[in-house]
Amino acid sequence: MFCAFLYNVVRVTHPRGQYLPRACILQNRRFIGKTIQPGTIEDRCMANNRRHFIIATVLIVICTVLVYWVLDTVLLKPAAAVVEAGPIDNLFDQHIWLIAFLFALVVVFMCYALIVFRARGDEGDGEYVHGNGLLEILWTVVPCFVVVYFAWISTTMLIDLTRPNPDEFVISAEGRQWSWLFTYPETGAVTPDLVLPVDTPIRMDLTSDDVLHSFWVPEFRVKQDTVPGMVTHVRFNPNVIGEYTLRCAELCGTNHGGMLATVRVVSAEEFKLWQSEQLAQRQE
Amino acid sequence: MSLFTLGIARGLLGQVLGMVIGMLLTCAVRILLGWEAWAAEPAWTVGSVCSIIGFLLGVGSLDDWLKWTKGIPTPFHHGPPVDKPAWTRYFSVDYNHKVIGVQYTVWGILLLMVGGTVAMIFRTELARSGLQFLGLDLYNSFIGMHGMIMIFAILLGVGGMANYLVPLMIGAEDMAFPRLNALGFWFNVPGSVLLLLSLFIGGWDAGWTAYPPLSARGPIGYQLFFLGVFAIGLSSIVGSLNLLVTILRMRPPGMSLFRMPIFCWAVFATSLLQLTATQLIGTSFLMVSVQRALGMGFFDPRGILGEVSPMVGGGDPVLFQHLFWFYSHPAVYIFVLPGLGIVSELLPVFSRKPLFGYKWIALSSMAIAILGFIVWGHHMFVSGYNDILRIPFMYATLLVAIPTGVKFFSWLGTMWGGKIHFDTPMLFVLGAISVFLIGGLSGPILSTVPTDFPLHDSYFVVGHFHATMFGGFVFPFFAALYYWFPKVTGRMYNETLGKIHFYIMTPAFWVQTLGQMGVGVMGMRRRIADYDPTLGAGQIEAWHMAVTIAGFAIAFGVMLMLWNFFQNAEVGAAAGDNPWRSRSPEWQIPSPIPEHSFPAPVRVVGEPYDYGLADSGYVTTASPGDD
């Protein structure tokens, strides 16, 4: 349908120009709603248009797949270590498809035009075409649907990502220039490194002692600034045992780059053991 | 002829004197209060305010108004100064919009070179992991310096194009308020001097965004930074007011708004944004400045014992971000809309075809400008403001894609069926489209909140931002420089060198921006001097090296362009009045343009982009009787 609209509007010269009389590249609108007799100028003109758009469409499809493949290969996301990474990475992937398609659409049409409609030493003018309202409405309205689709799925996903869970395990974190402190309310333990039980919904209550910082573990995807005088929240559910690095993501002064903390995701048993150790240390 | 016949030398002297007077004033007040005479921060702050006034008095930008207060008449002088060489007018206060346009542009290019040099320094540092030669604090100052200097440079470039071109394009004799126009330019000089000076008195380490509480605790350099930005902001406000009045009131008979050259629409939209949003960055920076100087707790929640005076607390750091981005998001559109206007302006000329969907392109600029006011929250998706409000900001941000898409598709429609010529300006227009496409397409992934989480404050944002700035400003600006160089100088640049510049810079920029986005996806944060070499399966160093090499290639290309212009400004081949066969009014008059641009009042007789319509014209200076 897109192409059908396009070639109602866009007049096309033949690549070598000599086959078609000038009439062919003038108002194409006169073809609309008319039965075109085979073999006439109109017929050859329409066939020529159709040929350009068929070639362009094929190139767009090829280019889309190619761009997607390249981006998918070269963009190296960190490993995923939380449940939330699933939907986020899926949305990321949909975006990459959209990027690949739109990139192909514009670049193919642009390069095609640059090659086919280059001046070739001809000092004359191109076709006298001012535009087409129908086409403009089309490429205003169709993107609206794409926009609403992406906004809608992102909205539902965001609501899921931030929904409180009655079973969530709460840990407080405080950023300070240039280290982190984690407080476990259950035991009152305060540690410079973060230890998390696997497969448990976690809520971090974040704040800052001095300037802005930001809580970000690339493997956890989610991110949240820590603000002095305010408690912000971030929720995630780690599902892969391992060791990660928490990296401050908001410029916070001299050693911002070095404001790191080790994050260990451990099994439930190990976590219990660790907590009792912490409790014992506190009681000493 | 002494040095002080040049206004700029008098201005700089005035700036130094103003600084000294301001400092002495501060000391005097402190002595009267019985305090220790010298305190660095208040002295520099008051000194900086006085230094801006000192510059304006020294350069002579306020002379006429001061004379008016005393009732002294100030006859308007046209042409170069009577008793001095003609070139001195470019270094002094001059009311001709063509001179002011050149002043803006040249000053902008100078700042572009300073900002680029700073970038090359820290890009070299980033080529390898580990710290090689920059300290952490200096690195932090440099990234902020690069950002803010480039913003100044872009605003100056925009001002240069708008001031030079708008009166010519609408066939006006000059801008509506020539004295205000000159003042608008001269604000920029003391502003940029303060910004550069700040690096030498401690710098500032919170980046160009200067978020408190960090910026409220940083070195004294911040005060100069804030006041420098304030001066540039004043320039934006008076400049945009002037452009709006010029566009609305000084068009010739027959030129309805939809018959203006499309660049004027872009400038109109940009000026609306500048006039209404710039106050917010001025306010937000002034508030931090006052917080530092007087201990008001605008953005400080707790109250800390500040270096200067104790804070009382009760403030909100997130509030600053709202105020700041309420300007600084529209600012992005202030930077790119004129650039996109240049693309729309040049495409029909080199495609020899009418602009496809003129009204749609014109109105899409307005739509982008209006949407620009309701999307600031997307810079703050993880800042901690109301969770639910992220959703409307996400919708609004994604909506920006629609008018932007209209522009892209209309550009394709313009090229389709044309007879396309590939002169250097056209190449840069095509480069702009390709680069702005990359910048635009990397936008939606940042605007949906869930995918923004991993990418926010990562190097992906750096890549996205540079692609929009290069595609929306730098490439079109270079296209404009090549395109109007023959009109400004009457000489033609070297076409081969221009093409070499293009073929070096464009692929290099693709590598740079895609490399920046790539390392961002790997987990590279922005604004860090050293990075973890194990990121991206150990590939990150190679990517950074590629980005650095590409950065140097871009710098080389820019030097090539400047050399090309420098070489040919006086001795290049004569360009003729209309080498591009354009229909725009400025090409119908001699190159270089005489003091009074048009020999007689201009009248509009046709459409601006009717390429391909035989025997049609756009403007004429002949009176109706001559027809």
Short mmCIF file of N, CA and C in Angstrom, two decimals, chain A residues 10-12 74 76-78 88 92 95 99 102-103 105-107 109-110 112-114 117-119 122-132 136-137 139-140 144 147 151-152 154-155 157-158 162 177 208-212 216 221-225 227-228 230 232 247-257 260, chain B residues 136-137 140 205-207 211-214 217 301-302 317 321 352-357 360 382-384 390-391 394-395 398 402 406 409-410 412 415-422 430 433 437 441 444-445 448-451 453-457 521-523 525-528 532 535-536 539 543 581 610-613:
data_model
loop_
_atom_site.label_atom_id
_atom_site.label_comp_id
_atom_site.label_asym_id
_atom_site.label_seq_id
_atom_site.Cartn_x
_atom_site.Cartn_y
_atom_site.Cartn_z
N VAL A 10 5.09 10.19 -6.93
CA VAL A 10 6.45 10.50 -7.29
C VAL A 10 6.68 10.14 -8.75
N ARG A 11 7.06 11.13 -9.51
CA ARG A 11 7.29 10.90 -10.91
C ARG A 11 8.73 10.49 -11.15
N VAL A 12 8.90 9.63 -12.07
CA VAL A 12 10.20 9.01 -12.22
C VAL A 12 10.67 9.14 -13.66
N VAL A 74 27.60 -6.39 16.41
CA VAL A 74 28.64 -5.53 16.99
C VAL A 74 28.25 -4.94 18.34
N LEU A 76 27.66 -5.19 21.86
CA LEU A 76 27.89 -6.22 22.86
C LEU A 76 27.30 -5.78 24.19
N LYS A 77 26.08 -6.26 24.44
CA LYS A 77 25.45 -5.93 25.72
C LYS A 77 26.14 -6.73 26.83
N PRO A 78 26.23 -6.17 28.03
CA PRO A 78 26.75 -6.96 29.14
C PRO A 78 25.84 -8.17 29.38
N ILE A 88 13.54 -6.00 29.05
CA ILE A 88 14.28 -4.80 28.61
C ILE A 88 15.07 -5.11 27.35
N PHE A 92 14.78 -3.63 23.58
CA PHE A 92 16.00 -3.16 22.93
C PHE A 92 16.07 -3.75 21.51
N HIS A 95 13.67 -2.22 19.15
CA HIS A 95 14.19 -0.92 18.72
C HIS A 95 15.23 -1.09 17.61
N ILE A 99 15.19 0.61 14.06
CA ILE A 99 16.32 1.42 13.58
C ILE A 99 16.78 0.90 12.21
N LEU A 102 14.13 1.81 9.46
CA LEU A 102 14.07 3.23 9.10
C LEU A 102 15.36 3.69 8.44
N PHE A 103 16.48 3.17 8.94
CA PHE A 103 17.76 3.50 8.32
C PHE A 103 17.75 3.06 6.86
N LEU A 105 15.18 2.45 4.97
CA LEU A 105 14.18 3.18 4.19
C LEU A 105 14.77 4.50 3.66
N VAL A 106 15.38 5.26 4.56
CA VAL A 106 15.88 6.57 4.16
C VAL A 106 17.12 6.43 3.28
N VAL A 107 18.05 5.57 3.71
CA VAL A 107 19.32 5.48 3.00
C VAL A 107 19.13 4.90 1.59
N PHE A 109 16.38 4.99 -0.32
CA PHE A 109 15.75 5.98 -1.18
C PHE A 109 16.71 7.11 -1.54
N MET A 110 17.52 7.51 -0.53
CA MET A 110 18.45 8.61 -0.79
C MET A 110 19.50 8.18 -1.81
N TYR A 112 19.47 5.73 -3.88
CA TYR A 112 18.84 5.42 -5.17
C TYR A 112 18.61 6.72 -5.95
N ALA A 113 18.08 7.73 -5.24
CA ALA A 113 17.84 9.02 -5.90
C ALA A 113 19.15 9.64 -6.37
N LEU A 114 20.18 9.53 -5.53
CA LEU A 114 21.46 10.16 -5.87
C LEU A 114 22.05 9.54 -7.13
N PHE A 117 19.03 9.94 -10.21
CA PHE A 117 18.68 11.31 -10.57
C PHE A 117 19.86 12.26 -10.52
N ARG A 118 21.07 11.74 -10.71
CA ARG A 118 22.22 12.64 -10.75
C ARG A 118 22.19 13.42 -12.05
N ALA A 119 22.84 14.58 -12.04
CA ALA A 119 22.65 15.51 -13.16
C ALA A 119 23.28 15.02 -14.46
N ASP A 122 23.88 17.52 -17.09
CA ASP A 122 22.70 18.21 -17.60
C ASP A 122 22.46 19.44 -16.74
N GLU A 123 22.48 20.63 -17.34
CA GLU A 123 22.31 21.85 -16.57
C GLU A 123 20.84 22.24 -16.42
N GLY A 124 19.96 21.40 -16.92
CA GLY A 124 18.53 21.71 -16.84
C GLY A 124 17.99 21.50 -15.44
N ASP A 125 16.69 21.70 -15.30
CA ASP A 125 16.06 21.53 -14.00
C ASP A 125 15.37 20.18 -13.91
N GLY A 126 15.09 19.79 -12.66
CA GLY A 126 14.36 18.55 -12.42
C GLY A 126 12.88 18.77 -12.65
N GLU A 127 12.11 17.79 -12.20
CA GLU A 127 10.67 17.89 -12.41
C GLU A 127 10.07 18.96 -11.52
N TYR A 128 9.04 19.59 -12.05
CA TYR A 128 8.38 20.64 -11.28
C TYR A 128 7.28 20.02 -10.42
N VAL A 129 7.67 19.59 -9.22
CA VAL A 129 6.74 18.95 -8.31
C VAL A 129 6.83 19.62 -6.96
N HIS A 130 5.70 20.10 -6.44
CA HIS A 130 5.75 20.84 -5.18
C HIS A 130 5.56 19.98 -3.96
N GLY A 131 5.07 18.77 -4.15
CA GLY A 131 4.80 17.94 -2.99
C GLY A 131 3.48 17.24 -3.15
N ASN A 132 3.08 16.55 -2.11
CA ASN A 132 1.84 15.83 -2.19
C ASN A 132 1.25 15.69 -0.80
N GLU A 136 2.25 13.32 2.55
CA GLU A 136 2.68 13.93 3.81
C GLU A 136 1.81 13.44 4.97
N ILE A 137 0.50 13.36 4.71
CA ILE A 137 -0.40 12.87 5.77
C ILE A 137 -0.03 11.43 6.11
N TRP A 139 2.90 9.89 5.86
CA TRP A 139 4.10 9.71 6.68
C TRP A 139 4.08 10.52 7.96
N THR A 140 2.94 11.17 8.22
CA THR A 140 2.72 11.72 9.55
C THR A 140 1.93 10.73 10.39
N CYS A 144 2.76 7.75 13.77
CA CYS A 144 2.03 7.90 15.02
C CYS A 144 1.70 6.55 15.63
N VAL A 147 4.80 5.06 17.10
CA VAL A 147 5.14 5.75 18.35
C VAL A 147 4.26 5.25 19.49
N ALA A 151 5.44 3.38 22.85
CA ALA A 151 5.16 4.03 24.13
C ALA A 151 4.30 3.12 25.00
N TRP A 152 3.33 2.44 24.34
CA TRP A 152 2.42 1.59 25.09
C TRP A 152 3.15 0.40 25.72
N SER A 154 6.25 0.14 26.36
CA SER A 154 7.21 0.63 27.34
C SER A 154 6.50 1.01 28.63
N THR A 155 5.29 1.58 28.49
CA THR A 155 4.54 1.97 29.68
C THR A 155 4.20 0.76 30.52
N MET A 157 5.63 -2.08 30.54
CA MET A 157 6.85 -2.66 31.06
C MET A 157 7.37 -1.86 32.26
N LEU A 158 7.28 -0.53 32.13
CA LEU A 158 7.77 0.33 33.21
C LEU A 158 6.95 0.10 34.47
N THR A 162 8.43 -1.29 38.11
CA THR A 162 8.44 -0.49 39.33
C THR A 162 7.35 -0.93 40.30
N GLN A 177 30.99 10.38 48.30
CA GLN A 177 32.18 10.54 47.46
C GLN A 177 33.32 9.69 48.04
N SER A 208 21.84 9.61 49.29
CA SER A 208 23.21 10.04 49.16
C SER A 208 23.58 10.92 50.34
N ASP A 209 24.84 10.87 50.65
CA ASP A 209 25.33 11.64 51.79
C ASP A 209 25.77 13.03 51.35
N ASP A 210 26.14 13.17 50.07
CA ASP A 210 26.73 14.45 49.66
C ASP A 210 26.16 14.97 48.34
N VAL A 211 26.61 14.40 47.22
CA VAL A 211 26.17 14.90 45.91
C VAL A 211 25.36 13.81 45.23
N LEU A 212 24.98 14.06 43.97
CA LEU A 212 24.24 13.04 43.23
C LEU A 212 25.16 11.88 42.87
N TRP A 216 24.10 1.77 39.40
CA TRP A 216 24.01 1.03 38.14
C TRP A 216 24.94 -0.18 38.13
N ARG A 221 20.88 -3.95 34.30
CA ARG A 221 20.18 -3.05 33.38
C ARG A 221 19.62 -1.80 34.06
N VAL A 222 18.84 -1.94 35.13
CA VAL A 222 18.15 -0.78 35.69
C VAL A 222 19.13 0.19 36.32
N LYS A 223 18.68 1.42 36.43
CA LYS A 223 19.55 2.48 36.94
C LYS A 223 18.71 3.45 37.74
N GLN A 224 19.28 4.02 38.79
CA GLN A 224 18.54 5.01 39.57
C GLN A 224 19.52 5.95 40.24
N ASP A 225 19.26 7.25 40.11
CA ASP A 225 20.11 8.23 40.79
C ASP A 225 19.88 8.16 42.30
N VAL A 227 19.90 10.69 45.52
CA VAL A 227 19.79 12.14 45.69
C VAL A 227 19.86 12.46 47.18
N PRO A 228 20.71 13.39 47.57
CA PRO A 228 20.75 13.76 48.99
C PRO A 228 19.41 14.34 49.43
N MET A 230 16.67 12.65 49.97
CA MET A 230 15.53 12.03 49.31
C MET A 230 15.83 10.53 49.22
N THR A 232 15.21 7.25 46.93
CA THR A 232 14.71 6.75 45.65
C THR A 232 14.78 5.23 45.68
N ARG A 247 28.63 0.41 39.40
CA ARG A 247 29.39 1.56 38.89
C ARG A 247 28.54 2.80 39.05
N CYS A 248 29.09 3.81 39.72
CA CYS A 248 28.35 5.08 39.86
C CYS A 248 28.21 5.70 38.48
N ALA A 249 26.96 6.06 38.11
CA ALA A 249 26.72 6.54 36.75
C ALA A 249 26.38 8.03 36.69
N GLU A 250 26.52 8.75 37.79
CA GLU A 250 26.27 10.20 37.73
C GLU A 250 27.52 10.91 38.21
N LEU A 251 28.02 11.80 37.36
CA LEU A 251 29.27 12.50 37.68
C LEU A 251 29.23 13.06 39.10
N CYS A 252 30.20 12.66 39.92
CA CYS A 252 30.14 13.03 41.34
C CYS A 252 31.47 13.55 41.85
N GLY A 253 32.29 14.10 40.95
CA GLY A 253 33.54 14.69 41.41
C GLY A 253 34.75 13.90 40.96
N THR A 254 35.88 14.23 41.60
CA THR A 254 37.18 13.74 41.15
C THR A 254 37.18 12.26 40.79
N ASN A 255 36.82 11.43 41.75
CA ASN A 255 37.01 9.99 41.53
C ASN A 255 35.72 9.29 41.11
N HIS A 256 34.88 10.00 40.38
CA HIS A 256 33.61 9.41 39.93
C HIS A 256 33.84 8.09 39.22
N GLY A 257 34.85 8.06 38.35
CA GLY A 257 35.11 6.84 37.58
C GLY A 257 35.46 5.66 38.46
N LEU A 260 33.24 2.42 42.65
CA LEU A 260 32.74 1.09 42.33
C LEU A 260 32.45 0.34 43.63
N LEU B 136 42.60 13.45 37.14
CA LEU B 136 41.16 13.25 37.18
C LEU B 136 40.40 14.57 37.18
N ASP B 137 40.86 15.54 37.98
CA ASP B 137 40.15 16.82 38.05
C ASP B 137 40.25 17.59 36.75
N ASN B 140 37.91 16.10 34.28
CA ASN B 140 36.53 16.52 34.53
C ASN B 140 36.29 17.95 34.07
N ASP B 205 34.20 20.97 37.79
CA ASP B 205 34.33 19.54 37.52
C ASP B 205 33.00 18.82 37.45
N ALA B 206 31.90 19.50 37.29
CA ALA B 206 30.62 18.79 37.24
C ALA B 206 30.05 18.73 35.82
N GLY B 207 30.89 18.91 34.82
CA GLY B 207 30.39 18.83 33.45
C GLY B 207 29.63 20.08 33.08
N TYR B 211 25.34 20.12 37.65
CA TYR B 211 24.33 19.75 38.64
C TYR B 211 24.82 20.08 40.04
N PRO B 212 24.02 20.82 40.83
CA PRO B 212 24.32 20.85 42.25
C PRO B 212 23.86 19.52 42.86
N PRO B 213 24.28 19.12 44.03
CA PRO B 213 25.16 19.83 44.96
C PRO B 213 26.63 19.88 44.53
N LEU B 214 27.03 19.07 43.54
CA LEU B 214 28.45 19.04 43.20
C LEU B 214 28.94 20.42 42.77
N ARG B 217 29.68 22.95 45.33
CA ARG B 217 30.84 22.73 46.19
C ARG B 217 32.14 22.85 45.44
N PRO B 301 19.56 20.21 50.19
CA PRO B 301 18.53 19.70 51.08
C PRO B 301 18.91 19.75 52.55
N ARG B 302 20.19 19.62 52.83
CA ARG B 302 20.56 19.36 54.21
C ARG B 302 21.09 20.59 54.92
N PRO B 317 17.84 19.28 45.02
CA PRO B 317 18.74 19.17 43.86
C PRO B 317 18.00 18.82 42.57
N GLN B 321 17.51 20.40 38.17
CA GLN B 321 17.49 19.68 36.89
C GLN B 321 16.27 20.07 36.07
N ARG B 352 17.83 20.95 -8.24
CA ARG B 352 17.14 21.69 -9.30
C ARG B 352 15.65 21.35 -9.33
N LYS B 353 15.03 21.39 -8.16
CA LYS B 353 13.65 20.94 -8.05
C LYS B 353 13.01 21.68 -6.90
N PRO B 354 11.70 21.97 -6.95
CA PRO B 354 11.07 22.66 -5.81
C PRO B 354 11.20 21.85 -4.53
N LEU B 355 11.21 22.57 -3.41
CA LEU B 355 11.22 21.90 -2.10
C LEU B 355 9.93 21.11 -1.95
N PHE B 356 10.08 19.84 -1.63
CA PHE B 356 8.91 18.96 -1.53
C PHE B 356 8.18 19.23 -0.21
N GLY B 357 6.93 19.63 -0.30
CA GLY B 357 6.13 19.84 0.91
C GLY B 357 6.62 21.01 1.75
N TRP B 360 4.76 21.71 4.96
CA TRP B 360 4.95 20.65 5.96
C TRP B 360 6.30 20.81 6.65
N VAL B 382 15.93 8.88 35.37
CA VAL B 382 16.40 8.14 36.55
C VAL B 382 16.74 9.08 37.70
N SER B 383 16.24 10.33 37.62
CA SER B 383 16.66 11.31 38.63
C SER B 383 15.89 11.17 39.92
N GLY B 384 14.75 10.48 39.88
CA GLY B 384 13.99 10.31 41.11
C GLY B 384 12.75 11.17 41.18
N ARG B 390 7.03 9.94 34.26
CA ARG B 390 7.93 9.51 33.20
C ARG B 390 7.14 9.10 31.95
N ILE B 391 5.91 8.63 32.16
CA ILE B 391 5.14 8.11 31.02
C ILE B 391 4.73 9.23 30.05
N MET B 394 7.66 10.31 28.15
CA MET B 394 8.06 9.33 27.15
C MET B 394 7.22 9.50 25.87
N TYR B 395 5.89 9.65 26.05
CA TYR B 395 5.03 9.85 24.88
C TYR B 395 5.45 11.12 24.12
N LEU B 398 8.71 10.65 22.21
CA LEU B 398 8.59 9.83 21.00
C LEU B 398 7.88 10.61 19.89
N ILE B 402 7.92 12.36 14.87
CA ILE B 402 6.99 12.52 13.73
C ILE B 402 7.32 13.75 12.88
N VAL B 406 8.84 13.79 9.06
CA VAL B 406 8.29 14.57 7.95
C VAL B 406 9.41 15.27 7.19
N PHE B 409 11.44 12.61 5.09
CA PHE B 409 10.73 12.11 3.91
C PHE B 409 10.56 13.22 2.87
N SER B 410 10.36 14.44 3.37
CA SER B 410 10.21 15.55 2.41
C SER B 410 11.53 15.81 1.68
N LEU B 412 13.69 13.48 0.97
CA LEU B 412 13.77 12.43 -0.05
C LEU B 412 12.92 12.81 -1.25
N MET B 415 14.68 15.25 -3.49
CA MET B 415 15.74 14.71 -4.34
C MET B 415 15.18 13.85 -5.47
N TRP B 416 14.07 13.16 -5.17
CA TRP B 416 13.52 12.20 -6.10
C TRP B 416 13.04 12.91 -7.38
N GLY B 417 13.60 12.53 -8.51
CA GLY B 417 13.16 13.15 -9.76
C GLY B 417 13.90 14.43 -10.08
N GLY B 418 14.92 14.77 -9.29
CA GLY B 418 15.67 15.99 -9.56
C GLY B 418 16.82 15.74 -10.54
N LYS B 419 17.65 16.78 -10.69
CA LYS B 419 18.90 16.63 -11.44
C LYS B 419 20.00 17.04 -10.48
N ILE B 420 20.53 16.05 -9.78
CA ILE B 420 21.31 16.34 -8.58
C ILE B 420 22.77 16.64 -8.91
N HIS B 421 23.25 17.77 -8.39
CA HIS B 421 24.66 18.16 -8.55
C HIS B 421 25.39 17.91 -7.25
N PHE B 422 26.64 17.47 -7.34
CA PHE B 422 27.38 17.11 -6.12
C PHE B 422 28.51 18.08 -5.83
N LEU B 430 24.21 16.18 2.23
CA LEU B 430 23.95 14.74 2.26
C LEU B 430 24.59 14.10 3.49
N ILE B 433 22.34 14.76 6.36
CA ILE B 433 21.17 13.88 6.41
C ILE B 433 21.57 12.52 6.98
N LEU B 437 20.37 11.31 10.59
CA LEU B 437 19.58 10.07 10.60
C LEU B 437 20.06 9.15 11.72
N LEU B 441 17.72 8.25 14.79
CA LEU B 441 17.31 6.86 15.02
C LEU B 441 17.78 6.33 16.36
N PRO B 444 14.79 7.19 19.81
CA PRO B 444 13.68 6.47 20.44
C PRO B 444 14.11 5.45 21.48
N ILE B 445 15.25 4.79 21.25
CA ILE B 445 15.70 3.78 22.21
C ILE B 445 16.05 4.43 23.55
N THR B 448 12.28 5.51 25.35
CA THR B 448 11.43 4.57 26.08
C THR B 448 12.15 4.23 27.38
N VAL B 449 11.46 4.44 28.49
CA VAL B 449 12.13 4.39 29.79
C VAL B 449 12.86 3.06 30.05
N PRO B 450 12.23 1.89 29.77
CA PRO B 450 12.97 0.66 30.11
C PRO B 450 14.31 0.53 29.39
N THR B 451 14.39 0.92 28.11
CA THR B 451 15.68 0.83 27.42
C THR B 451 16.58 2.00 27.78
N PHE B 453 17.05 2.88 30.86
CA PHE B 453 17.75 2.50 32.09
C PHE B 453 19.19 2.10 31.82
N PRO B 454 19.44 1.10 30.96
CA PRO B 454 20.85 0.72 30.76
C PRO B 454 21.66 1.78 30.01
N LEU B 455 21.01 2.62 29.20
CA LEU B 455 21.77 3.53 28.35
C LEU B 455 21.96 4.91 28.97
N HIS B 456 21.13 5.25 29.94
CA HIS B 456 21.18 6.57 30.55
C HIS B 456 22.57 6.83 31.13
N ASP B 457 23.10 8.04 30.88
CA ASP B 457 24.43 8.40 31.39
C ASP B 457 25.53 7.46 30.92
N VAL B 521 26.89 0.77 24.89
CA VAL B 521 26.13 -0.45 25.08
C VAL B 521 26.95 -1.45 25.91
N MET B 522 28.28 -1.45 25.71
CA MET B 522 29.13 -2.36 26.49
C MET B 522 29.10 -2.06 27.99
N GLY B 523 28.72 -0.83 28.35
CA GLY B 523 28.68 -0.49 29.77
C GLY B 523 29.62 0.64 30.13
N ARG B 525 30.52 4.18 31.04
CA ARG B 525 29.80 5.37 31.51
C ARG B 525 30.37 6.61 30.85
N ARG B 526 29.56 7.67 30.82
CA ARG B 526 30.11 8.91 30.31
C ARG B 526 30.87 9.62 31.44
N ARG B 527 31.71 10.55 31.06
CA ARG B 527 32.40 11.41 32.02
C ARG B 527 33.32 10.65 32.96
N ILE B 528 33.99 9.62 32.47
CA ILE B 528 35.00 8.97 33.29
C ILE B 528 36.33 9.01 32.54
N ASP B 532 37.09 0.40 32.44
CA ASP B 532 37.41 -1.00 32.69
C ASP B 532 37.73 -1.68 31.36
N LEU B 535 35.48 -4.60 29.67
CA LEU B 535 34.12 -4.44 29.15
C LEU B 535 34.06 -4.87 27.68
N GLY B 536 32.85 -5.29 27.27
CA GLY B 536 32.67 -5.65 25.87
C GLY B 536 33.61 -6.77 25.45
N GLN B 539 36.95 -5.87 24.13
CA GLN B 539 37.09 -5.14 22.86
C GLN B 539 37.08 -3.63 23.04
N TRP B 543 37.82 -0.20 20.36
CA TRP B 543 36.76 0.72 19.95
C TRP B 543 37.14 2.15 20.29
N ARG B 581 23.24 29.08 -9.17
CA ARG B 581 21.98 29.30 -9.89
C ARG B 581 20.79 29.22 -8.92
N ASP B 610 10.65 27.59 -7.15
CA ASP B 610 10.07 27.10 -8.41
C ASP B 610 11.13 26.72 -9.44
N TYR B 611 12.07 25.88 -9.04
CA TYR B 611 13.02 25.35 -10.02
C TYR B 611 12.25 24.46 -10.97
N GLY B 612 12.53 24.57 -12.23
CA GLY B 612 11.82 23.74 -13.21
C GLY B 612 10.61 24.42 -13.80
N LEU B 613 10.22 25.56 -13.27
CA LEU B 613 9.10 26.30 -13.86
C LEU B 613 9.70 27.40 -14.73
#
